[in-house]
Amino acid sequence: MTRKIGVALLGLGNVGGGVIKLLEDNAAAILGRLGSRLEVRTVVVRDPDKAKRVVDVDRALLSTDVDAAVRRDDIEIVCELIGGTDQARTAVLAAIAAGKHVVTANKALLAEHGAEVFAAAERAGVDVYYEAAVCGGVPIIRVLREGLASDRVESLHAIVNGTSNYILTTMAETRRPFADILREAQDLGYAEADPTLDVSGGDAAHKLAILVGLCFGTTVDVNAIPREGIDMVDPIDLSYAEKFGYVIKPLVIARDHITAVEARVHPALIPANWLLADVAGAKNAVYVHSYALGPSMYYGAGAGMLPTAMAVVSDMIEIGRNIFARAAGAPRPHRPRPVEARPMVAIADVVTRYYLRFGVHDQPGVLGQLMTILGAHGISIAQVVQDGAPGRRDDDQPVWVVVLTHEAREGAVRDALAVIDALPIVAQPCRVIRIAG
Ligand SMILES: NC(=O)c1ccc[n+]([C@@H]2O[C@H](COP(=O)([O-])OP(=O)(O)OC[C@H]3O[C@@H](n4cnc5c(N)ncnc54)[C@H](OP(=O)(O)O)[C@@H]3O)[C@@H](O)[C@H]2O)c1
């Protein structure tokens, strides 16, 4: 008789519904690869009487009792798809304490409580898998954990928030302002009713914290990751970026500094001929630079019902294989990498290139003043454009002076800008966007 693995599904929303659908649609393939069936034996929701669900499930499977579900004797894998950090943390820790393996898609949970969750799993001797927590269906966790296990990641640049990428892509195509595109994205269901976490960089910071742990074997305080949202990007910046041969993308960046790690979240100018520049719409991509492989890139759907469910079910299959391997007496196939605490590079010490857009009064000698102050702070200039924006010549409007710098220390740039922004010639504070790639 075919062995069955009992699964408790916590949550039947977009991802939970996708899991049910995928387990049905791909049942034969899953049986072939695992040699066993993954059988959902209970589905926990908030409201079992909810009129509209992503998929129909047998009413008898529905429950509202998380605690009872994770303790059931016939459950081997608990799949946490309720989201949030409070109830999800309680549920996951209860499942681990009951000796169940866990699959979760919850980046917020792992970014904020990952150390606690993994330590509990280690003590209990159970697996915690989370492929869907970063970039949805793109199997980047497996790549970093297994594909590059013999390599050493030096740096990572990634687009991990589909909503931000969709908005910036549409802004670049239409040159319409951020607020308009965001409203449109909400109407189309591409952005949440409360989009703060997506557009402010908070969601991306959660994912970056997880990636940093995998890449560099260290934990970072997610709240300490410097972040800027895409709401600071103006269509005029997209026009200037294009003039200089760049596009603007919502990036997360991580770099190994051996004794410290660099991690930051912000929109960045990247060269228009770089692979990441072609990652459009809501797609995600991770560009990794590692010692042995060199550059490699992983691209695909970072969200959505079936792409995300695919990652969740693949995790269940891997846990199923681990269960069988252990039953056969094989050693544990993997343990989390040793975690050592390393400090984060302060944003003032980050060295990168900058796009600076100065809004100044149209007076003689302005350019000279700007260059003198930048030079005095050790910031050298790669390119300058003065008021190149099409159709602008209005005495009330500032003149734009746009500067691309060579590499400079962020602290020096901020000091120079504090001096410049206080000058009488300045009509509005300088817009700063970092350059990457
Ligand atoms: N959506 C995506 O594309 C995507 C991509 C990657 C990762 N994720 C992650 O996947 C997780 C789930 O996302 P989702 O989009 O599927 O969310 P969702 O559509 O809002 O569904 C959440 C589900 O959890 C249930 N639930 C919420 N709180 C509960 C509680 N305290 N007790 C019992 N059930 C509870 C809800 O029950 P009711 O149905 O009764 O309301 C609902 O079925 C989140 O951590 C999210 O960050 C999502």
PDB file of N, CA, C and O in Angstrom, residues 112-167:
ATOM      1  N   GLU A 112      11.982  38.041  11.549  1.00  0.00           N
ATOM      2  CA  GLU A 112      11.921  38.567  12.913  1.00  0.00           C
ATOM      3  C   GLU A 112      12.181  37.516  13.990  1.00  0.00           C
ATOM      4  O   GLU A 112      12.724  37.825  15.035  1.00  0.00           O
ATOM      5  N   HIS A 113      11.764  36.268  13.708  1.00  0.00           N
ATOM      6  CA  HIS A 113      11.901  35.234  14.750  1.00  0.00           C
ATOM      7  C   HIS A 113      12.638  33.995  14.237  1.00  0.00           C
ATOM      8  O   HIS A 113      12.520  32.923  14.830  1.00  0.00           O
ATOM      9  N   GLY A 114      13.366  34.144  13.129  1.00  0.00           N
ATOM     10  CA  GLY A 114      14.027  32.990  12.513  1.00  0.00           C
ATOM     11  C   GLY A 114      14.967  32.267  13.472  1.00  0.00           C
ATOM     12  O   GLY A 114      14.958  31.037  13.555  1.00  0.00           O
ATOM     13  N   ALA A 115      15.776  33.037  14.222  1.00  0.00           N
ATOM     14  CA  ALA A 115      16.766  32.410  15.103  1.00  0.00           C
ATOM     15  C   ALA A 115      16.056  31.509  16.123  1.00  0.00           C
ATOM     16  O   ALA A 115      16.474  30.371  16.377  1.00  0.00           O
ATOM     17  N   GLU A 116      14.951  32.007  16.668  1.00  0.00           N
ATOM     18  CA  GLU A 116      14.189  31.241  17.669  1.00  0.00           C
ATOM     19  C   GLU A 116      13.587  29.984  17.028  1.00  0.00           C
ATOM     20  O   GLU A 116      13.674  28.881  17.591  1.00  0.00           O
ATOM     21  N   VAL A 117      13.029  30.158  15.845  1.00  0.00           N
ATOM     22  CA  VAL A 117      12.373  29.030  15.165  1.00  0.00           C
ATOM     23  C   VAL A 117      13.404  27.945  14.806  1.00  0.00           C
ATOM     24  O   VAL A 117      13.196  26.754  15.074  1.00  0.00           O
ATOM     25  N   PHE A 118      14.543  28.355  14.233  1.00  0.00           N
ATOM     26  CA  PHE A 118      15.534  27.354  13.816  1.00  0.00           C
ATOM     27  C   PHE A 118      16.189  26.675  15.019  1.00  0.00           C
ATOM     28  O   PHE A 118      16.489  25.483  14.977  1.00  0.00           O
ATOM     29  N   ALA A 119      16.387  27.442  16.092  1.00  0.00           N
ATOM     30  CA  ALA A 119      16.969  26.828  17.292  1.00  0.00           C
ATOM     31  C   ALA A 119      16.008  25.784  17.860  1.00  0.00           C
ATOM     32  O   ALA A 119      16.418  24.677  18.257  1.00  0.00           O
ATOM     33  N   ALA A 120      14.720  26.111  17.889  1.00  0.00           N
ATOM     34  CA  ALA A 120      13.718  25.159  18.402  1.00  0.00           C
ATOM     35  C   ALA A 120      13.683  23.912  17.515  1.00  0.00           C
ATOM     36  O   ALA A 120      13.608  22.774  18.012  1.00  0.00           O
ATOM     37  N   ALA A 121      13.764  24.110  16.203  1.00  0.00           N
ATOM     38  CA  ALA A 121      13.725  22.969  15.269  1.00  0.00           C
ATOM     39  C   ALA A 121      14.946  22.079  15.464  1.00  0.00           C
ATOM     40  O   ALA A 121      14.862  20.847  15.428  1.00  0.00           O
ATOM     41  N   GLU A 122      16.089  22.718  15.665  1.00  0.00           N
ATOM     42  CA  GLU A 122      17.339  21.972  15.877  1.00  0.00           C
ATOM     43  C   GLU A 122      17.215  21.099  17.126  1.00  0.00           C
ATOM     44  O   GLU A 122      17.562  19.926  17.121  1.00  0.00           O
ATOM     45  N   ARG A 123      16.697  21.715  18.184  1.00  0.00           N
ATOM     46  CA  ARG A 123      16.550  20.959  19.451  1.00  0.00           C
ATOM     47  C   ARG A 123      15.580  19.796  19.280  1.00  0.00           C
ATOM     48  O   ARG A 123      15.795  18.709  19.795  1.00  0.00           O
ATOM     49  N   ALA A 124      14.508  20.045  18.536  1.00  0.00           N
ATOM     50  CA  ALA A 124      13.472  19.015  18.393  1.00  0.00           C
ATOM     51  C   ALA A 124      13.821  17.996  17.308  1.00  0.00           C
ATOM     52  O   ALA A 124      13.134  16.977  17.177  1.00  0.00           O
ATOM     53  N   GLY A 125      14.856  18.295  16.504  1.00  0.00           N
ATOM     54  CA  GLY A 125      15.237  17.364  15.438  1.00  0.00           C
ATOM     55  C   GLY A 125      14.222  17.317  14.307  1.00  0.00           C
ATOM     56  O   GLY A 125      13.990  16.265  13.703  1.00  0.00           O
ATOM     57  N   VAL A 126      13.608  18.468  14.016  1.00  0.00           N
ATOM     58  CA  VAL A 126      12.644  18.513  12.907  1.00  0.00           C
ATOM     59  C   VAL A 126      13.125  19.508  11.851  1.00  0.00           C
ATOM     60  O   VAL A 126      13.984  20.347  12.109  1.00  0.00           O
ATOM     61  N   ASP A 127      12.561  19.396  10.661  1.00  0.00           N
ATOM     62  CA  ASP A 127      12.937  20.279   9.552  1.00  0.00           C
ATOM     63  C   ASP A 127      12.033  21.506   9.506  1.00  0.00           C
ATOM     64  O   ASP A 127      10.828  21.409   9.767  1.00  0.00           O
ATOM     65  N   VAL A 128      12.616  22.626   9.107  1.00  0.00           N
ATOM     66  CA  VAL A 128      11.828  23.821   8.776  1.00  0.00           C
ATOM     67  C   VAL A 128      12.256  24.263   7.379  1.00  0.00           C
ATOM     68  O   VAL A 128      13.427  24.587   7.171  1.00  0.00           O
ATOM     69  N   TYR A 129      11.345  24.234   6.439  1.00  0.00           N
ATOM     70  CA  TYR A 129      11.644  24.653   5.067  1.00  0.00           C
ATOM     71  C   TYR A 129      10.826  25.888   4.720  1.00  0.00           C
ATOM     72  O   TYR A 129       9.692  26.042   5.192  1.00  0.00           O
ATOM     73  N   TYR A 130      11.394  26.779   3.858  1.00  0.00           N
ATOM     74  CA  TYR A 130      10.756  28.093   3.654  1.00  0.00           C
ATOM     75  C   TYR A 130      11.041  28.662   2.266  1.00  0.00           C
ATOM     76  O   TYR A 130      11.226  29.875   2.125  1.00  0.00           O
ATOM     77  N   GLU A 131      11.078  27.771   1.265  1.00  0.00           N
ATOM     78  CA  GLU A 131      11.430  28.238  -0.083  1.00  0.00           C
ATOM     79  C   GLU A 131      10.548  29.399  -0.554  1.00  0.00           C
ATOM     80  O   GLU A 131      11.013  30.326  -1.224  1.00  0.00           O
ATOM     81  N   ALA A 132       9.255  29.360  -0.226  1.00  0.00           N
ATOM     82  CA  ALA A 132       8.323  30.370  -0.746  1.00  0.00           C
ATOM     83  C   ALA A 132       8.461  31.728  -0.059  1.00  0.00           C
ATOM     84  O   ALA A 132       7.880  32.705  -0.512  1.00  0.00           O
ATOM     85  N   ALA A 133       9.256  31.773   1.021  1.00  0.00           N
ATOM     86  CA  ALA A 133       9.327  33.027   1.779  1.00  0.00           C
ATOM     87  C   ALA A 133      10.106  34.115   1.040  1.00  0.00           C
ATOM     88  O   ALA A 133       9.949  35.293   1.325  1.00  0.00           O
ATOM     89  N   VAL A 134      10.973  33.724   0.112  1.00  0.00           N
ATOM     90  CA  VAL A 134      11.756  34.706  -0.642  1.00  0.00           C
ATOM     91  C   VAL A 134      11.551  34.461  -2.129  1.00  0.00           C
ATOM     92  O   VAL A 134      11.813  33.357  -2.621  1.00  0.00           O
ATOM     93  N   CYS A 135      11.058  35.449  -2.841  1.00  0.00           N
ATOM     94  CA  CYS A 135      10.864  35.361  -4.302  1.00  0.00           C
ATOM     95  C   CYS A 135       9.886  34.257  -4.695  1.00  0.00           C
ATOM     96  O   CYS A 135      10.042  33.664  -5.789  1.00  0.00           O
ATOM     97  N   GLY A 136       8.895  33.967  -3.872  1.00  0.00           N
ATOM     98  CA  GLY A 136       7.800  33.056  -4.234  1.00  0.00           C
ATOM     99  C   GLY A 136       8.286  31.779  -4.902  1.00  0.00           C
ATOM    100  O   GLY A 136       8.892  30.917  -4.261  1.00  0.00           O
ATOM    101  N   GLY A 137       8.041  31.670  -6.201  1.00  0.00           N
ATOM    102  CA  GLY A 137       8.343  30.431  -6.916  1.00  0.00           C
ATOM    103  C   GLY A 137       9.785  30.284  -7.375  1.00  0.00           C
ATOM    104  O   GLY A 137      10.180  29.206  -7.827  1.00  0.00           O
ATOM    105  N   VAL A 138      10.594  31.329  -7.265  1.00  0.00           N
ATOM    106  CA  VAL A 138      11.996  31.229  -7.722  1.00  0.00           C
ATOM    107  C   VAL A 138      12.777  30.440  -6.663  1.00  0.00           C
ATOM    108  O   VAL A 138      12.841  30.872  -5.514  1.00  0.00           O
ATOM    109  N   PRO A 139      13.365  29.304  -7.031  1.00  0.00           N
ATOM    110  CA  PRO A 139      13.964  28.445  -5.981  1.00  0.00           C
ATOM    111  C   PRO A 139      15.316  28.935  -5.479  1.00  0.00           C
ATOM    112  O   PRO A 139      16.311  28.208  -5.488  1.00  0.00           O
ATOM    113  N   ILE A 140      15.356  30.175  -5.010  1.00  0.00           N
ATOM    114  CA  ILE A 140      16.625  30.786  -4.623  1.00  0.00           C
ATOM    115  C   ILE A 140      17.160  30.224  -3.300  1.00  0.00           C
ATOM    116  O   ILE A 140      18.367  30.155  -3.091  1.00  0.00           O
ATOM    117  N   ILE A 141      16.267  29.787  -2.424  1.00  0.00           N
ATOM    118  CA  ILE A 141      16.744  29.237  -1.147  1.00  0.00           C
ATOM    119  C   ILE A 141      17.532  27.949  -1.422  1.00  0.00           C
ATOM    120  O   ILE A 141      18.612  27.738  -0.884  1.00  0.00           O
ATOM    121  N   ARG A 142      16.974  27.105  -2.296  1.00  0.00           N
ATOM    122  CA  ARG A 142      17.677  25.857  -2.636  1.00  0.00           C
ATOM    123  C   ARG A 142      19.008  26.145  -3.317  1.00  0.00           C
ATOM    124  O   ARG A 142      19.998  25.472  -3.071  1.00  0.00           O
ATOM    125  N   VAL A 143      19.011  27.138  -4.190  1.00  0.00           N
ATOM    126  CA  VAL A 143      20.263  27.491  -4.884  1.00  0.00           C
ATOM    127  C   VAL A 143      21.327  27.876  -3.861  1.00  0.00           C
ATOM    128  O   VAL A 143      22.453  27.388  -3.912  1.00  0.00           O
ATOM    129  N   LEU A 144      20.966  28.743  -2.928  1.00  0.00           N
ATOM    130  CA  LEU A 144      21.961  29.217  -1.963  1.00  0.00           C
ATOM    131  C   LEU A 144      22.354  28.113  -0.979  1.00  0.00           C
ATOM    132  O   LEU A 144      23.501  28.021  -0.567  1.00  0.00           O
ATOM    133  N   ARG A 145      21.374  27.283  -0.609  1.00  0.00           N
ATOM    134  CA  ARG A 145      21.648  26.259   0.402  1.00  0.00           C
ATOM    135  C   ARG A 145      22.354  25.045  -0.177  1.00  0.00           C
ATOM    136  O   ARG A 145      23.210  24.449   0.462  1.00  0.00           O
ATOM    137  N   GLU A 146      21.972  24.667  -1.407  1.00  0.00           N
ATOM    138  CA  GLU A 146      22.505  23.428  -1.975  1.00  0.00           C
ATOM    139  C   GLU A 146      23.346  23.651  -3.222  1.00  0.00           C
ATOM    140  O   GLU A 146      24.468  23.170  -3.319  1.00  0.00           O
ATOM    141  N   GLY A 147      22.767  24.376  -4.211  1.00  0.00           N
ATOM    142  CA  GLY A 147      23.475  24.557  -5.477  1.00  0.00           C
ATOM    143  C   GLY A 147      24.828  25.210  -5.285  1.00  0.00           C
ATOM    144  O   GLY A 147      25.804  24.860  -5.949  1.00  0.00           O
ATOM    145  N   LEU A 148      24.899  26.175  -4.369  1.00  0.00           N
ATOM    146  CA  LEU A 148      26.150  26.899  -4.144  1.00  0.00           C
ATOM    147  C   LEU A 148      26.809  26.473  -2.826  1.00  0.00           C
ATOM    148  O   LEU A 148      27.619  27.221  -2.270  1.00  0.00           O
ATOM    149  N   ALA A 149      26.466  25.270  -2.352  1.00  0.00           N
ATOM    150  CA  ALA A 149      26.974  24.853  -1.032  1.00  0.00           C
ATOM    151  C   ALA A 149      28.497  24.831  -0.976  1.00  0.00           C
ATOM    152  O   ALA A 149      29.086  25.099   0.070  1.00  0.00           O
ATOM    153  N   SER A 150      29.149  24.548  -2.113  1.00  0.00           N
ATOM    154  CA  SER A 150      30.623  24.487  -2.086  1.00  0.00           C
ATOM    155  C   SER A 150      31.244  25.835  -2.438  1.00  0.00           C
ATOM    156  O   SER A 150      32.461  25.957  -2.482  1.00  0.00           O
ATOM    157  N   ASP A 151      30.411  26.813  -2.723  1.00  0.00           N
ATOM    158  CA  ASP A 151      30.918  28.104  -3.173  1.00  0.00           C
ATOM    159  C   ASP A 151      30.837  29.124  -2.035  1.00  0.00           C
ATOM    160  O   ASP A 151      30.366  28.814  -0.938  1.00  0.00           O
ATOM    161  N   ARG A 152      31.285  30.328  -2.310  1.00  0.00           N
ATOM    162  CA  ARG A 152      31.267  31.392  -1.307  1.00  0.00           C
ATOM    163  C   ARG A 152      30.657  32.620  -1.976  1.00  0.00           C
ATOM    164  O   ARG A 152      31.204  33.138  -2.948  1.00  0.00           O
ATOM    165  N   VAL A 153      29.499  33.051  -1.473  1.00  0.00           N
ATOM    166  CA  VAL A 153      28.821  34.206  -2.071  1.00  0.00           C
ATOM    167  C   VAL A 153      29.552  35.475  -1.648  1.00  0.00           C
ATOM    168  O   VAL A 153      29.828  35.683  -0.465  1.00  0.00           O
ATOM    169  N   GLU A 154      29.882  36.302  -2.639  1.00  0.00           N
ATOM    170  CA  GLU A 154      30.567  37.561  -2.337  1.00  0.00           C
ATOM    171  C   GLU A 154      29.584  38.732  -2.295  1.00  0.00           C
ATOM    172  O   GLU A 154      29.697  39.611  -1.451  1.00  0.00           O
ATOM    173  N   SER A 155      28.633  38.720  -3.244  1.00  0.00           N
ATOM    174  CA  SER A 155      27.636  39.795  -3.223  1.00  0.00           C
ATOM    175  C   SER A 155      26.351  39.326  -3.878  1.00  0.00           C
ATOM    176  O   SER A 155      26.346  38.338  -4.636  1.00  0.00           O
ATOM    177  N   LEU A 156      25.290  40.026  -3.589  1.00  0.00           N
ATOM    178  CA  LEU A 156      23.976  39.673  -4.127  1.00  0.00           C
ATOM    179  C   LEU A 156      23.219  40.966  -4.408  1.00  0.00           C
ATOM    180  O   LEU A 156      23.227  41.891  -3.586  1.00  0.00           O
ATOM    181  N   HIS A 157      22.628  41.046  -5.596  1.00  0.00           N
ATOM    182  CA  HIS A 157      21.750  42.160  -5.942  1.00  0.00           C
ATOM    183  C   HIS A 157      20.433  41.533  -6.370  1.00  0.00           C
ATOM    184  O   HIS A 157      20.452  40.621  -7.212  1.00  0.00           O
ATOM    185  N   ALA A 158      19.314  41.992  -5.847  1.00  0.00           N
ATOM    186  CA  ALA A 158      18.073  41.300  -6.186  1.00  0.00           C
ATOM    187  C   ALA A 158      16.882  42.244  -6.218  1.00  0.00           C
ATOM    188  O   ALA A 158      16.860  43.286  -5.548  1.00  0.00           O
ATOM    189  N   ILE A 159      15.907  41.843  -7.025  1.00  0.00           N
ATOM    190  CA  ILE A 159      14.593  42.494  -7.054  1.00  0.00           C
ATOM    191  C   ILE A 159      13.653  41.492  -6.399  1.00  0.00           C
ATOM    192  O   ILE A 159      13.382  40.426  -6.977  1.00  0.00           O
ATOM    193  N   VAL A 160      13.215  41.769  -5.180  1.00  0.00           N
ATOM    194  CA  VAL A 160      12.456  40.770  -4.432  1.00  0.00           C
ATOM    195  C   VAL A 160      11.030  41.218  -4.125  1.00  0.00           C
ATOM    196  O   VAL A 160      10.278  40.459  -3.517  1.00  0.00           O
ATOM    197  N   ASN A 161      10.682  42.437  -4.520  1.00  0.00           N
ATOM    198  CA  ASN A 161       9.307  42.890  -4.274  1.00  0.00           C
ATOM    199  C   ASN A 161       8.628  43.206  -5.603  1.00  0.00           C
ATOM    200  O   ASN A 161       8.958  44.206  -6.260  1.00  0.00           O
ATOM    201  N   GLY A 162       7.688  42.341  -5.973  1.00  0.00           N
ATOM    202  CA  GLY A 162       7.033  42.454  -7.273  1.00  0.00           C
ATOM    203  C   GLY A 162       6.220  43.726  -7.419  1.00  0.00           C
ATOM    204  O   GLY A 162       6.188  44.334  -8.492  1.00  0.00           O
ATOM    205  N   THR A 163       5.567  44.155  -6.329  1.00  0.00           N
ATOM    206  CA  THR A 163       4.738  45.366  -6.404  1.00  0.00           C
ATOM    207  C   THR A 163       5.603  46.579  -6.734  1.00  0.00           C
ATOM    208  O   THR A 163       5.273  47.380  -7.612  1.00  0.00           O
ATOM    209  N   SER A 164       6.726  46.709  -6.039  1.00  0.00           N
ATOM    210  CA  SER A 164       7.621  47.849  -6.299  1.00  0.00           C
ATOM    211  C   SER A 164       8.162  47.790  -7.719  1.00  0.00           C
ATOM    212  O   SER A 164       8.277  48.815  -8.389  1.00  0.00           O
ATOM    213  N   ASN A 165       8.515  46.592  -8.161  1.00  0.00           N
ATOM    214  CA  ASN A 165       9.065  46.478  -9.519  1.00  0.00           C
ATOM    215  C   ASN A 165       8.006  46.809 -10.561  1.00  0.00           C
ATOM    216  O   ASN A 165       8.285  47.481 -11.550  1.00  0.00           O
ATOM    217  N   TYR A 166       6.765  46.378 -10.301  1.00  0.00           N
ATOM    218  CA  TYR A 166       5.667  46.695 -11.229  1.00  0.00           C
ATOM    219  C   TYR A 166       5.482  48.216 -11.315  1.00  0.00           C
ATOM    220  O   TYR A 166       5.355  48.792 -12.395  1.00  0.00           O
ATOM    221  N   ILE A 167       5.484  48.878 -10.155  1.00  0.00           N
ATOM    222  CA  ILE A 167       5.240  50.329 -10.145  1.00  0.00           C
ATOM    223  C   ILE A 167       6.374  51.074 -10.860  1.00  0.00           C
ATOM    224  O   ILE A 167       6.128  51.934 -11.700  1.00  0.00           O
TER     225      ILE A 167
END
